[in-house]
Amino acid sequence: MKYVCFHCHFYQPPREDPWLEVIPSQEDASPYHDWNERICSECYGPNWAARRVDEKGRILEIINNYEFISFNFGPTLLSWLKRHKEETYRKIIEADKKSKKRFGYGNAIAQVYNHVIMPLSDRKDKLTQVFWGIEAFKYHFGRAPLGMWLAETAVDNETLAILAEQGIKFTILSPRQAERIRKFDGDWQNIDEAHPLDVSTPYRCFPRPGLSIDIFFYHEGISKGVAFGNLLERGEFLASAIESAFKPNSLPQIISIATDGETYGHHHKFGEMALAYNVYHFGHHPEIKLINYSQFLSLHKPNFEVAIKERTAWSCSHGVGRWHRDCGCNTGLHPGWHQRWRGPLREALEFLRERTDLLFERLGGQLLKDPWAARNDYIHIILE
Ligand SMILES: [Zn+2]
């Protein structure tokens, strides 16, 4: 059986003024008040009312894409939507409930609470990010999450172990983050140019003895073609790229396409229409079925084990260099600029963390039985 899954990672940084707790006017988002408003109007809104049109451009159907795709919303963005875009928020929550009826499992997965690069955090901060992400998910969707998205897909084994400890069953990574694979108890095979990863099947990872989590690796060529190429120019381009990605055998295969969700409508105008075309196309396909990750795992368990490349991410080819050193990654817009400031900035932030941790433990310990457990529980106050 052949399956396709679209995953959208929706996120905006919190833009609220910390003193006023509202977003100040952002002129470069004009004619909108700020970037949240603008991206909502270009992407988060249109994706629950996406037009599927005929060859003459006449509207055939209005589709709520969220009912048919796997997705995660950054918890702080979801809170903003709840406060300011009630209808969009409701359509997203509703879509998760409807997808549960369709696939047996809801489409929504959780996200680490902020957009923290997990491998650069210490264990207690990682735990808080995962715990807060799970609690925020339960608050919004009314159920426990099965999957969790890692910001920038930044990963290390300690992070995967914490996800598994907290009951998370799967995550999604770039195929470049796989180090080696093997059949359970077979011989290891390194993943390299000569031995690329087969992304049409999930893998089981054992980040620590006794703990496991499953990993889906997205299809890099198609995902890049969606995010940075022309695959969204016409729905047919994307559909035929997906159809030709399957191997000609009868084994269960899943092709998953993972991108920033803003790709559909914000980065590519009318991208939500190409997505609507595809959810209809694969919703009525003779050979390829739409699925979400949870349903796939309920039908087909992994047959292979994977070991991941420690401290890597989808958007930096130098491990997680982008967030702590002058690794060479830049926007390309300013050839004379450098990023040598990243190292000292990261060191300063780590120094600050170490000092405030000590203060928090000493002063918090006078009032709280366990300051770090209290911090984890504090999410319930934030959510109210
Ligand atoms: Zn880099």
mmCIF file of C-alpha atoms and ligand atoms in Angstrom:
data_model
loop_
_atom_site.group_PDB
_atom_site.id
_atom_site.type_symbol
_atom_site.label_atom_id
_atom_site.label_comp_id
_atom_site.label_asym_id
_atom_site.label_seq_id
_atom_site.Cartn_x
_atom_site.Cartn_y
_atom_site.Cartn_z
ATOM 1 C CA MET A 1 0.000 0.000 0.000
ATOM 2 C CA LYS A 2 1.184 3.520 -0.791
ATOM 3 C CA TYR A 3 0.553 6.496 1.469
ATOM 4 C CA VAL A 4 1.253 10.210 1.402
ATOM 5 C CA CYS A 5 1.389 12.571 4.373
ATOM 6 C CA PHE A 6 1.808 16.355 4.282
ATOM 7 C CA HIS A 7 3.257 17.817 7.470
ATOM 8 C CA CYS A 8 3.092 21.555 8.173
ATOM 9 C CA HIS A 9 5.080 23.198 10.968
ATOM 10 C CA PHE A 10 3.294 26.473 11.786
ATOM 11 C CA TYR A 11 5.161 28.919 13.971
ATOM 12 C CA GLN A 12 5.654 32.607 14.721
ATOM 13 C CA PRO A 13 7.863 34.003 17.462
ATOM 14 C CA PRO A 14 5.957 35.774 20.258
ATOM 15 C CA ARG A 15 5.841 39.409 19.085
ATOM 16 C CA GLU A 16 4.156 40.847 22.167
ATOM 17 C CA ASP A 17 5.821 43.780 23.874
ATOM 18 C CA PRO A 18 6.839 42.242 27.230
ATOM 19 C CA TRP A 19 5.611 45.280 29.157
ATOM 20 C CA LEU A 20 2.316 45.929 27.345
ATOM 21 C CA GLU A 21 1.667 42.281 26.389
ATOM 22 C CA VAL A 22 0.298 43.387 23.005
ATOM 23 C CA ILE A 23 2.002 43.412 19.615
ATOM 24 C CA PRO A 24 3.164 46.894 18.630
ATOM 25 C CA SER A 25 2.507 48.130 15.088
ATOM 26 C CA GLN A 26 5.015 46.654 12.606
ATOM 27 C CA GLU A 27 5.252 48.922 9.580
ATOM 28 C CA ASP A 28 6.964 46.393 7.330
ATOM 29 C CA ALA A 29 3.866 44.171 7.647
ATOM 30 C CA SER A 30 1.713 46.915 6.097
ATOM 31 C CA PRO A 31 -1.153 47.037 5.161
ATOM 32 C CA TYR A 32 -1.595 44.768 8.194
ATOM 33 C CA HIS A 33 -0.988 45.870 11.767
ATOM 34 C CA ASP A 34 1.741 43.291 12.398
ATOM 35 C CA TRP A 35 3.232 40.093 10.982
ATOM 36 C CA ASN A 36 0.922 37.780 12.919
ATOM 37 C CA GLU A 37 -2.080 39.523 11.346
ATOM 38 C CA ARG A 38 -0.527 39.420 7.906
ATOM 39 C CA ILE A 39 0.554 35.780 7.951
ATOM 40 C CA CYS A 40 -2.783 34.757 9.428
ATOM 41 C CA SER A 41 -4.560 36.464 6.568
ATOM 42 C CA GLU A 42 -2.244 34.916 3.952
ATOM 43 C CA CYS A 43 -1.867 31.425 5.403
ATOM 44 C CA TYR A 44 -3.529 30.297 8.663
ATOM 45 C CA GLY A 45 -6.937 31.589 7.526
ATOM 46 C CA PRO A 46 -6.836 30.538 3.845
ATOM 47 C CA ASN A 47 -5.810 27.006 4.812
ATOM 48 C CA TRP A 48 -9.166 26.309 6.463
ATOM 49 C CA ALA A 49 -11.058 27.707 3.468
ATOM 50 C CA ALA A 50 -8.883 26.720 0.514
ATOM 51 C CA ARG A 51 -10.402 26.867 -2.939
ATOM 52 C CA ARG A 52 -10.264 23.825 -5.163
ATOM 53 C CA VAL A 53 -10.885 25.070 -8.691
ATOM 54 C CA ASP A 54 -11.458 23.607 -12.160
ATOM 55 C CA GLU A 55 -9.272 24.334 -15.201
ATOM 56 C CA LYS A 56 -11.178 27.572 -15.807
ATOM 57 C CA GLY A 57 -10.570 28.733 -12.247
ATOM 58 C CA ARG A 58 -14.184 28.188 -11.133
ATOM 59 C CA ILE A 59 -14.541 27.142 -7.507
ATOM 60 C CA LEU A 60 -15.521 23.488 -7.131
ATOM 61 C CA GLU A 61 -15.170 23.149 -3.398
ATOM 62 C CA ILE A 62 -13.875 24.870 -0.261
ATOM 63 C CA ILE A 63 -11.551 22.606 1.719
ATOM 64 C CA ASN A 64 -10.300 22.818 5.304
ATOM 65 C CA ASN A 65 -6.746 21.612 4.635
ATOM 66 C CA TYR A 66 -6.115 21.024 8.354
ATOM 67 C CA GLU A 67 -8.531 18.073 8.227
ATOM 68 C CA PHE A 68 -6.260 16.245 5.774
ATOM 69 C CA ILE A 69 -2.672 17.108 6.721
ATOM 70 C CA SER A 70 -0.440 16.427 9.702
ATOM 71 C CA PHE A 71 0.369 19.693 11.467
ATOM 72 C CA ASN A 72 1.787 21.345 14.545
ATOM 73 C CA PHE A 73 1.229 24.888 15.749
ATOM 74 C CA GLY A 74 3.769 26.507 18.045
ATOM 75 C CA PRO A 75 1.953 26.801 21.409
ATOM 76 C CA THR A 76 2.582 30.551 21.675
ATOM 77 C CA LEU A 77 1.151 31.065 18.164
ATOM 78 C CA LEU A 78 -1.877 28.925 19.007
ATOM 79 C CA SER A 79 -2.503 31.059 22.105
ATOM 80 C CA TRP A 80 -2.345 34.193 19.931
ATOM 81 C CA LEU A 81 -4.833 32.661 17.465
ATOM 82 C CA LYS A 82 -7.151 31.739 20.329
ATOM 83 C CA ARG A 83 -7.152 35.326 21.596
ATOM 84 C CA HIS A 84 -7.258 37.187 18.286
ATOM 85 C CA LYS A 85 -8.500 34.875 15.498
ATOM 86 C CA GLU A 86 -11.219 32.870 17.162
ATOM 87 C CA GLU A 87 -12.715 31.424 13.957
ATOM 88 C CA THR A 88 -9.368 30.216 12.596
ATOM 89 C CA TYR A 89 -8.507 28.746 15.996
ATOM 90 C CA ARG A 90 -11.841 26.904 16.107
ATOM 91 C CA LYS A 91 -11.383 25.504 12.572
ATOM 92 C CA ILE A 92 -7.950 24.134 13.529
ATOM 93 C CA ILE A 93 -9.235 22.414 16.678
ATOM 94 C CA GLU A 94 -12.295 21.108 14.798
ATOM 95 C CA ALA A 95 -10.058 19.746 12.025
ATOM 96 C CA ASP A 96 -8.139 17.663 14.554
ATOM 97 C CA LYS A 97 -11.397 16.157 15.835
ATOM 98 C CA LYS A 98 -12.660 15.419 12.306
ATOM 99 C CA SER A 99 -9.330 13.872 11.310
ATOM 100 C CA LYS A 100 -9.605 11.550 14.291
ATOM 101 C CA LYS A 101 -12.852 10.241 12.798
ATOM 102 C CA ARG A 102 -11.264 9.907 9.348
ATOM 103 C CA PHE A 103 -7.871 8.425 10.240
ATOM 104 C CA GLY A 104 -8.571 7.024 13.702
ATOM 105 C CA TYR A 105 -5.955 9.444 15.077
ATOM 106 C CA GLY A 106 -5.911 13.244 15.155
ATOM 107 C CA ASN A 107 -3.754 15.198 12.698
ATOM 108 C CA ALA A 108 -2.274 17.592 15.240
ATOM 109 C CA ILE A 109 1.050 16.860 16.897
ATOM 110 C CA ALA A 110 2.735 18.848 19.651
ATOM 111 C CA GLN A 111 5.808 21.084 19.505
ATOM 112 C CA VAL A 112 8.490 21.919 22.056
ATOM 113 C CA TYR A 113 6.976 24.932 23.813
ATOM 114 C CA ASN A 114 9.212 27.700 22.507
ATOM 115 C CA HIS A 115 11.390 27.410 19.449
ATOM 116 C CA VAL A 116 14.403 26.286 21.465
ATOM 117 C CA ILE A 117 17.308 24.520 19.754
ATOM 118 C CA MET A 118 17.088 21.484 21.995
ATOM 119 C CA PRO A 119 20.684 20.160 21.681
ATOM 120 C CA LEU A 120 21.964 23.506 23.001
ATOM 121 C CA SER A 121 19.771 23.319 26.111
ATOM 122 C CA ASP A 122 20.559 21.481 29.321
ATOM 123 C CA ARG A 123 18.493 18.542 30.509
ATOM 124 C CA LYS A 124 16.129 20.417 32.823
ATOM 125 C CA ASP A 125 15.364 23.042 30.148
ATOM 126 C CA LYS A 126 14.741 20.303 27.587
ATOM 127 C CA LEU A 127 12.342 18.626 29.987
ATOM 128 C CA THR A 128 10.446 21.870 30.603
ATOM 129 C CA GLN A 129 10.161 22.508 26.848
ATOM 130 C CA VAL A 130 8.718 19.038 26.255
ATOM 131 C CA PHE A 131 6.466 19.097 29.338
ATOM 132 C CA TRP A 132 5.083 22.557 28.525
ATOM 133 C CA GLY A 133 4.586 21.530 24.880
ATOM 134 C CA ILE A 134 2.557 18.489 25.946
ATOM 135 C CA GLU A 135 0.467 20.386 28.505
ATOM 136 C CA ALA A 136 -0.262 23.211 26.026
ATOM 137 C CA PHE A 137 -1.304 20.614 23.450
ATOM 138 C CA LYS A 138 -3.701 18.961 25.910
ATOM 139 C CA TYR A 139 -5.147 22.352 26.826
ATOM 140 C CA HIS A 140 -5.929 23.234 23.202
ATOM 141 C CA PHE A 141 -6.780 19.866 21.642
ATOM 142 C CA GLY A 142 -8.267 18.089 24.652
ATOM 143 C CA ARG A 143 -6.175 14.950 24.203
ATOM 144 C CA ALA A 144 -2.591 13.773 24.689
ATOM 145 C CA PRO A 145 -0.212 14.194 21.728
ATOM 146 C CA LEU A 146 1.378 11.164 20.059
ATOM 147 C CA GLY A 147 3.999 13.066 18.067
ATOM 148 C CA MET A 148 6.129 16.120 18.754
ATOM 149 C CA TRP A 149 7.889 18.504 16.360
ATOM 150 C CA LEU A 150 11.368 19.666 17.347
ATOM 151 C CA ALA A 151 12.177 23.292 16.447
ATOM 152 C CA GLU A 152 14.411 23.266 13.327
ATOM 153 C CA THR A 153 14.254 19.447 13.751
ATOM 154 C CA ALA A 154 17.261 20.036 16.047
ATOM 155 C CA VAL A 155 17.972 16.763 17.806
ATOM 156 C CA ASP A 156 20.266 14.808 20.085
ATOM 157 C CA ASN A 157 19.769 11.522 21.921
ATOM 158 C CA GLU A 158 19.049 13.211 25.254
ATOM 159 C CA THR A 159 16.135 15.074 23.619
ATOM 160 C CA LEU A 160 14.768 11.872 22.055
ATOM 161 C CA ALA A 161 15.060 10.103 25.428
ATOM 162 C CA ILE A 162 13.046 12.863 27.133
ATOM 163 C CA LEU A 163 10.371 12.703 24.412
ATOM 164 C CA ALA A 164 10.109 8.937 24.925
ATOM 165 C CA GLU A 165 10.017 9.278 28.737
ATOM 166 C CA GLN A 166 7.166 11.762 28.405
ATOM 167 C CA GLY A 167 5.099 9.377 26.272
ATOM 168 C CA ILE A 168 5.797 10.821 22.811
ATOM 169 C CA LYS A 169 5.726 8.068 20.178
ATOM 170 C CA PHE A 170 7.292 9.741 17.130
ATOM 171 C CA THR A 171 8.978 12.765 15.607
ATOM 172 C CA ILE A 172 9.971 13.883 12.102
ATOM 173 C CA LEU A 173 13.531 14.555 10.945
ATOM 174 C CA SER A 174 15.488 15.338 7.798
ATOM 175 C CA PRO A 175 17.048 12.298 6.076
ATOM 176 C CA ARG A 176 20.433 14.000 6.533
ATOM 177 C CA GLN A 177 20.100 13.436 10.282
ATOM 178 C CA ALA A 178 20.272 9.637 10.017
ATOM 179 C CA GLU A 179 23.725 8.274 10.874
ATOM 180 C CA ARG A 180 23.203 4.539 10.311
ATOM 181 C CA ILE A 181 20.455 1.927 10.148
ATOM 182 C CA ARG A 182 20.023 -1.803 10.593
ATOM 183 C CA LYS A 183 17.374 -4.491 10.637
ATOM 184 C CA PHE A 184 16.610 -5.160 14.302
ATOM 185 C CA ASP A 185 19.698 -7.063 15.543
ATOM 186 C CA GLY A 186 21.239 -7.010 12.050
ATOM 187 C CA ASP A 187 24.457 -5.327 10.938
ATOM 188 C CA TRP A 188 24.705 -1.550 10.870
ATOM 189 C CA GLN A 189 24.808 0.228 7.521
ATOM 190 C CA ASN A 190 26.155 3.783 7.445
ATOM 191 C CA ILE A 191 24.032 6.343 5.603
ATOM 192 C CA ASP A 192 26.035 8.331 3.071
ATOM 193 C CA GLU A 193 26.012 9.444 -0.571
ATOM 194 C CA ALA A 194 26.496 5.870 -1.748
ATOM 195 C CA HIS A 195 23.881 4.499 0.691
ATOM 196 C CA PRO A 196 21.081 7.066 0.936
ATOM 197 C CA LEU A 197 18.304 6.564 3.452
ATOM 198 C CA ASP A 198 15.066 4.926 2.312
ATOM 199 C CA VAL A 199 12.560 7.523 3.563
ATOM 200 C CA SER A 200 9.457 5.514 2.646
ATOM 201 C CA THR A 201 9.419 3.726 6.003
ATOM 202 C CA PRO A 202 9.649 4.865 9.648
ATOM 203 C CA TYR A 203 12.568 3.809 11.843
ATOM 204 C CA ARG A 204 12.811 2.983 15.536
ATOM 205 C CA CYS A 205 15.434 4.780 17.573
ATOM 206 C CA PHE A 206 16.712 3.702 21.000
ATOM 207 C CA PRO A 207 18.158 6.902 22.481
ATOM 208 C CA ARG A 208 18.874 5.075 25.747
ATOM 209 C CA PRO A 209 18.593 1.388 26.670
ATOM 210 C CA GLY A 210 14.954 0.598 27.382
ATOM 211 C CA LEU A 211 13.583 3.721 25.666
ATOM 212 C CA SER A 212 12.379 3.961 22.079
ATOM 213 C CA ILE A 213 10.806 6.487 19.740
ATOM 214 C CA ASP A 214 9.867 6.178 16.067
ATOM 215 C CA ILE A 215 11.199 8.580 13.461
ATOM 216 C CA PHE A 216 9.736 9.531 10.098
ATOM 217 C CA PHE A 217 12.209 11.081 7.669
ATOM 218 C CA TYR A 218 10.589 13.459 5.210
ATOM 219 C CA HIS A 219 11.215 13.271 1.447
ATOM 220 C CA GLU A 220 13.887 15.902 0.991
ATOM 221 C CA GLY A 221 13.589 16.503 -2.767
ATOM 222 C CA ILE A 222 9.836 17.065 -2.763
ATOM 223 C CA SER A 223 9.867 19.026 0.506
ATOM 224 C CA LYS A 224 12.523 21.356 -0.918
ATOM 225 C CA GLY A 225 10.605 21.616 -4.188
ATOM 226 C CA VAL A 226 7.550 22.719 -2.200
ATOM 227 C CA ALA A 227 9.410 25.166 0.055
ATOM 228 C CA PHE A 228 11.937 26.635 -2.378
ATOM 229 C CA GLY A 229 11.044 25.351 -5.863
ATOM 230 C CA ASN A 230 8.021 25.577 -8.138
ATOM 231 C CA LEU A 231 5.991 22.548 -7.010
ATOM 232 C CA LEU A 232 3.188 24.762 -5.673
ATOM 233 C CA GLU A 233 2.786 26.714 -8.907
ATOM 234 C CA ARG A 234 0.266 24.112 -9.987
ATOM 235 C CA GLY A 235 -1.288 21.400 -7.842
ATOM 236 C CA GLU A 236 -0.516 18.913 -10.632
ATOM 237 C CA PHE A 237 3.258 19.536 -10.333
ATOM 238 C CA LEU A 238 3.250 18.448 -6.696
ATOM 239 C CA ALA A 239 0.914 15.506 -7.302
ATOM 240 C CA SER A 240 3.066 14.062 -10.071
ATOM 241 C CA ALA A 241 6.288 14.540 -8.039
ATOM 242 C CA ILE A 242 4.676 12.505 -5.255
ATOM 243 C CA GLU A 243 3.344 9.811 -7.597
ATOM 244 C CA SER A 244 6.799 9.237 -9.072
ATOM 245 C CA ALA A 245 8.504 9.030 -5.639
ATOM 246 C CA PHE A 246 7.202 5.537 -4.841
ATOM 247 C CA LYS A 247 9.148 2.374 -5.549
ATOM 248 C CA PRO A 248 7.462 -0.205 -7.795
ATOM 249 C CA ASN A 249 6.820 -2.817 -5.118
ATOM 250 C CA SER A 250 3.915 -3.797 -2.914
ATOM 251 C CA LEU A 251 5.554 -3.068 0.459
ATOM 252 C CA PRO A 252 3.823 -0.415 2.568
ATOM 253 C CA GLN A 253 5.425 2.931 1.718
ATOM 254 C CA ILE A 254 4.862 6.425 3.062
ATOM 255 C CA ILE A 255 6.113 9.565 1.351
ATOM 256 C CA SER A 256 5.937 12.512 3.708
ATOM 257 C CA ILE A 257 6.483 16.128 2.795
ATOM 258 C CA ALA A 258 7.472 18.343 5.729
ATOM 259 C CA THR A 259 7.906 22.111 5.475
ATOM 260 C CA ASP A 260 7.137 25.277 7.357
ATOM 261 C CA GLY A 261 3.354 25.598 7.121
ATOM 262 C CA GLU A 262 3.696 29.227 6.056
ATOM 263 C CA THR A 263 4.985 27.869 2.734
ATOM 264 C CA TYR A 264 1.334 27.342 1.787
ATOM 265 C CA GLY A 265 -0.025 30.852 1.262
ATOM 266 C CA HIS A 266 2.540 33.163 2.868
ATOM 267 C CA HIS A 267 5.817 32.212 1.158
ATOM 268 C CA HIS A 268 3.957 30.997 -1.940
ATOM 269 C CA LYS A 269 0.783 32.942 -2.694
ATOM 270 C CA PHE A 270 -2.153 30.556 -3.247
ATOM 271 C CA GLY A 271 -0.009 27.635 -2.070
ATOM 272 C CA GLU A 272 -3.014 26.572 0.030
ATOM 273 C CA MET A 273 -4.887 25.987 -3.252
ATOM 274 C CA ALA A 274 -2.179 23.617 -4.510
ATOM 275 C CA LEU A 275 -2.429 21.802 -1.177
ATOM 276 C CA ALA A 276 -6.239 21.619 -1.470
ATOM 277 C CA TYR A 277 -5.825 20.175 -4.970
ATOM 278 C CA ASN A 278 -3.527 17.506 -3.547
ATOM 279 C CA VAL A 279 -5.660 16.519 -0.575
ATOM 280 C CA TYR A 280 -8.572 16.049 -2.981
ATOM 281 C CA HIS A 281 -6.392 14.251 -5.554
ATOM 282 C CA PHE A 282 -4.949 11.780 -3.040
ATOM 283 C CA GLY A 283 -8.253 11.545 -1.214
ATOM 284 C CA HIS A 284 -9.660 9.962 -4.416
ATOM 285 C CA HIS A 285 -6.559 8.192 -5.739
ATOM 286 C CA PRO A 286 -6.784 4.543 -6.866
ATOM 287 C CA GLU A 287 -3.365 3.568 -5.424
ATOM 288 C CA ILE A 288 -2.120 6.232 -3.014
ATOM 289 C CA LYS A 289 -3.945 7.085 0.207
ATOM 290 C CA LEU A 290 -3.748 10.135 2.447
ATOM 291 C CA ILE A 291 -2.657 9.257 5.955
ATOM 292 C CA ASN A 292 -1.223 10.844 9.083
ATOM 293 C CA TYR A 293 1.824 9.559 10.952
ATOM 294 C CA SER A 294 -0.125 8.120 13.890
ATOM 295 C CA GLN A 295 -2.400 6.071 11.666
ATOM 296 C CA PHE A 296 0.568 4.797 9.662
ATOM 297 C CA LEU A 297 2.291 3.578 12.857
ATOM 298 C CA SER A 298 -0.908 1.858 13.964
ATOM 299 C CA LEU A 299 -0.884 -0.131 10.696
ATOM 300 C CA HIS A 300 2.836 -0.664 10.078
ATOM 301 C CA LYS A 301 5.496 -0.950 12.769
ATOM 302 C CA PRO A 302 9.099 -0.032 11.878
ATOM 303 C CA ASN A 303 11.307 -2.912 10.745
ATOM 304 C CA PHE A 304 14.568 -0.996 11.036
ATOM 305 C CA GLU A 305 16.514 0.707 13.775
ATOM 306 C CA VAL A 306 18.183 4.082 13.214
ATOM 307 C CA ALA A 307 20.960 5.922 15.024
ATOM 308 C CA ILE A 308 20.790 9.687 14.573
ATOM 309 C CA LYS A 309 23.552 12.208 13.987
ATOM 310 C CA GLU A 310 23.983 13.951 17.330
ATOM 311 C CA ARG A 311 23.378 17.724 17.461
ATOM 312 C CA THR A 312 21.979 18.247 13.961
ATOM 313 C CA ALA A 313 19.080 20.236 12.463
ATOM 314 C CA TRP A 314 17.245 20.562 9.126
ATOM 315 C CA SER A 315 18.426 24.086 8.370
ATOM 316 C CA CYS A 316 22.182 23.992 9.075
ATOM 317 C CA SER A 317 24.624 21.666 7.379
ATOM 318 C CA HIS A 318 27.136 22.226 10.194
ATOM 319 C CA GLY A 319 25.325 20.415 13.015
ATOM 320 C CA VAL A 320 23.644 23.144 15.051
ATOM 321 C CA GLY A 321 26.338 25.715 14.196
ATOM 322 C CA ARG A 322 23.809 28.346 13.098
ATOM 323 C CA TRP A 323 22.892 28.921 16.720
ATOM 324 C CA HIS A 324 26.280 29.055 18.412
ATOM 325 C CA ARG A 325 29.106 29.856 15.982
ATOM 326 C CA ASP A 326 30.090 31.468 12.673
ATOM 327 C CA CYS A 327 29.372 28.252 10.755
ATOM 328 C CA GLY A 328 28.927 29.842 7.323
ATOM 329 C CA CYS A 329 25.115 29.747 7.224
ATOM 330 C CA ASN A 330 23.717 33.201 6.390
ATOM 331 C CA THR A 331 20.941 34.768 4.335
ATOM 332 C CA GLY A 332 23.303 35.503 1.439
ATOM 333 C CA LEU A 333 21.945 39.064 1.275
ATOM 334 C CA HIS A 334 25.016 40.796 2.758
ATOM 335 C CA PRO A 335 28.262 39.360 1.336
ATOM 336 C CA GLY A 336 30.502 41.531 3.560
ATOM 337 C CA TRP A 337 28.813 40.489 6.798
ATOM 338 C CA HIS A 338 29.979 37.761 9.172
ATOM 339 C CA GLN A 339 28.445 35.934 12.107
ATOM 340 C CA ARG A 340 31.426 35.813 14.471
ATOM 341 C CA TRP A 341 29.208 37.420 17.138
ATOM 342 C CA ARG A 342 27.240 34.194 17.500
ATOM 343 C CA GLY A 343 29.872 32.479 19.686
ATOM 344 C CA PRO A 344 30.168 35.273 22.285
ATOM 345 C CA LEU A 345 26.371 35.796 22.275
ATOM 346 C CA ARG A 346 25.747 32.106 22.966
ATOM 347 C CA GLU A 347 28.389 32.126 25.719
ATOM 348 C CA ALA A 348 26.766 35.163 27.310
ATOM 349 C CA LEU A 349 23.346 33.477 27.259
ATOM 350 C CA GLU A 350 24.789 30.329 28.806
ATOM 351 C CA PHE A 351 26.552 32.362 31.501
ATOM 352 C CA LEU A 352 23.244 34.093 32.257
ATOM 353 C CA ARG A 353 21.437 30.749 32.431
ATOM 354 C CA GLU A 354 23.966 29.283 34.868
ATOM 355 C CA ARG A 355 23.796 32.305 37.170
ATOM 356 C CA THR A 356 19.995 32.615 37.149
ATOM 357 C CA ASP A 357 19.677 28.846 37.715
ATOM 358 C CA LEU A 358 21.723 29.186 40.915
ATOM 359 C CA LEU A 359 19.645 32.132 42.095
ATOM 360 C CA PHE A 360 16.395 30.366 41.243
ATOM 361 C CA GLU A 361 17.443 27.242 43.133
ATOM 362 C CA ARG A 362 18.598 29.196 46.188
ATOM 363 C CA LEU A 363 15.750 31.699 46.451
ATOM 364 C CA GLY A 364 13.068 29.451 44.942
ATOM 365 C CA GLY A 365 14.141 26.672 47.307
ATOM 366 C CA GLN A 366 13.140 28.835 50.284
ATOM 367 C CA LEU A 367 9.539 28.923 49.040
ATOM 368 C CA LEU A 368 9.112 25.781 46.932
ATOM 369 C CA LYS A 369 9.695 22.102 47.742
ATOM 370 C CA ASP A 370 11.136 21.510 44.273
ATOM 371 C CA PRO A 371 11.749 24.693 42.248
ATOM 372 C CA TRP A 372 12.195 22.882 38.915
ATOM 373 C CA ALA A 373 9.030 20.804 39.339
ATOM 374 C CA ALA A 374 7.255 24.058 40.212
ATOM 375 C CA ARG A 375 8.554 25.614 37.004
ATOM 376 C CA ASN A 376 7.185 22.683 34.997
ATOM 377 C CA ASP A 377 3.782 23.034 36.661
ATOM 378 C CA TYR A 378 3.778 26.790 36.038
ATOM 379 C CA ILE A 379 2.568 26.095 32.474
ATOM 380 C CA HIS A 380 -0.938 25.690 33.904
ATOM 381 C CA ILE A 381 -0.856 29.290 35.117
ATOM 382 C CA ILE A 382 0.434 30.517 31.743
ATOM 383 C CA LEU A 383 -2.339 28.674 29.912
ATOM 384 C CA GLU A 384 -5.145 30.127 32.018
HETATM 385 ZN ZN ZN B 1 25.474 26.180 9.405
#
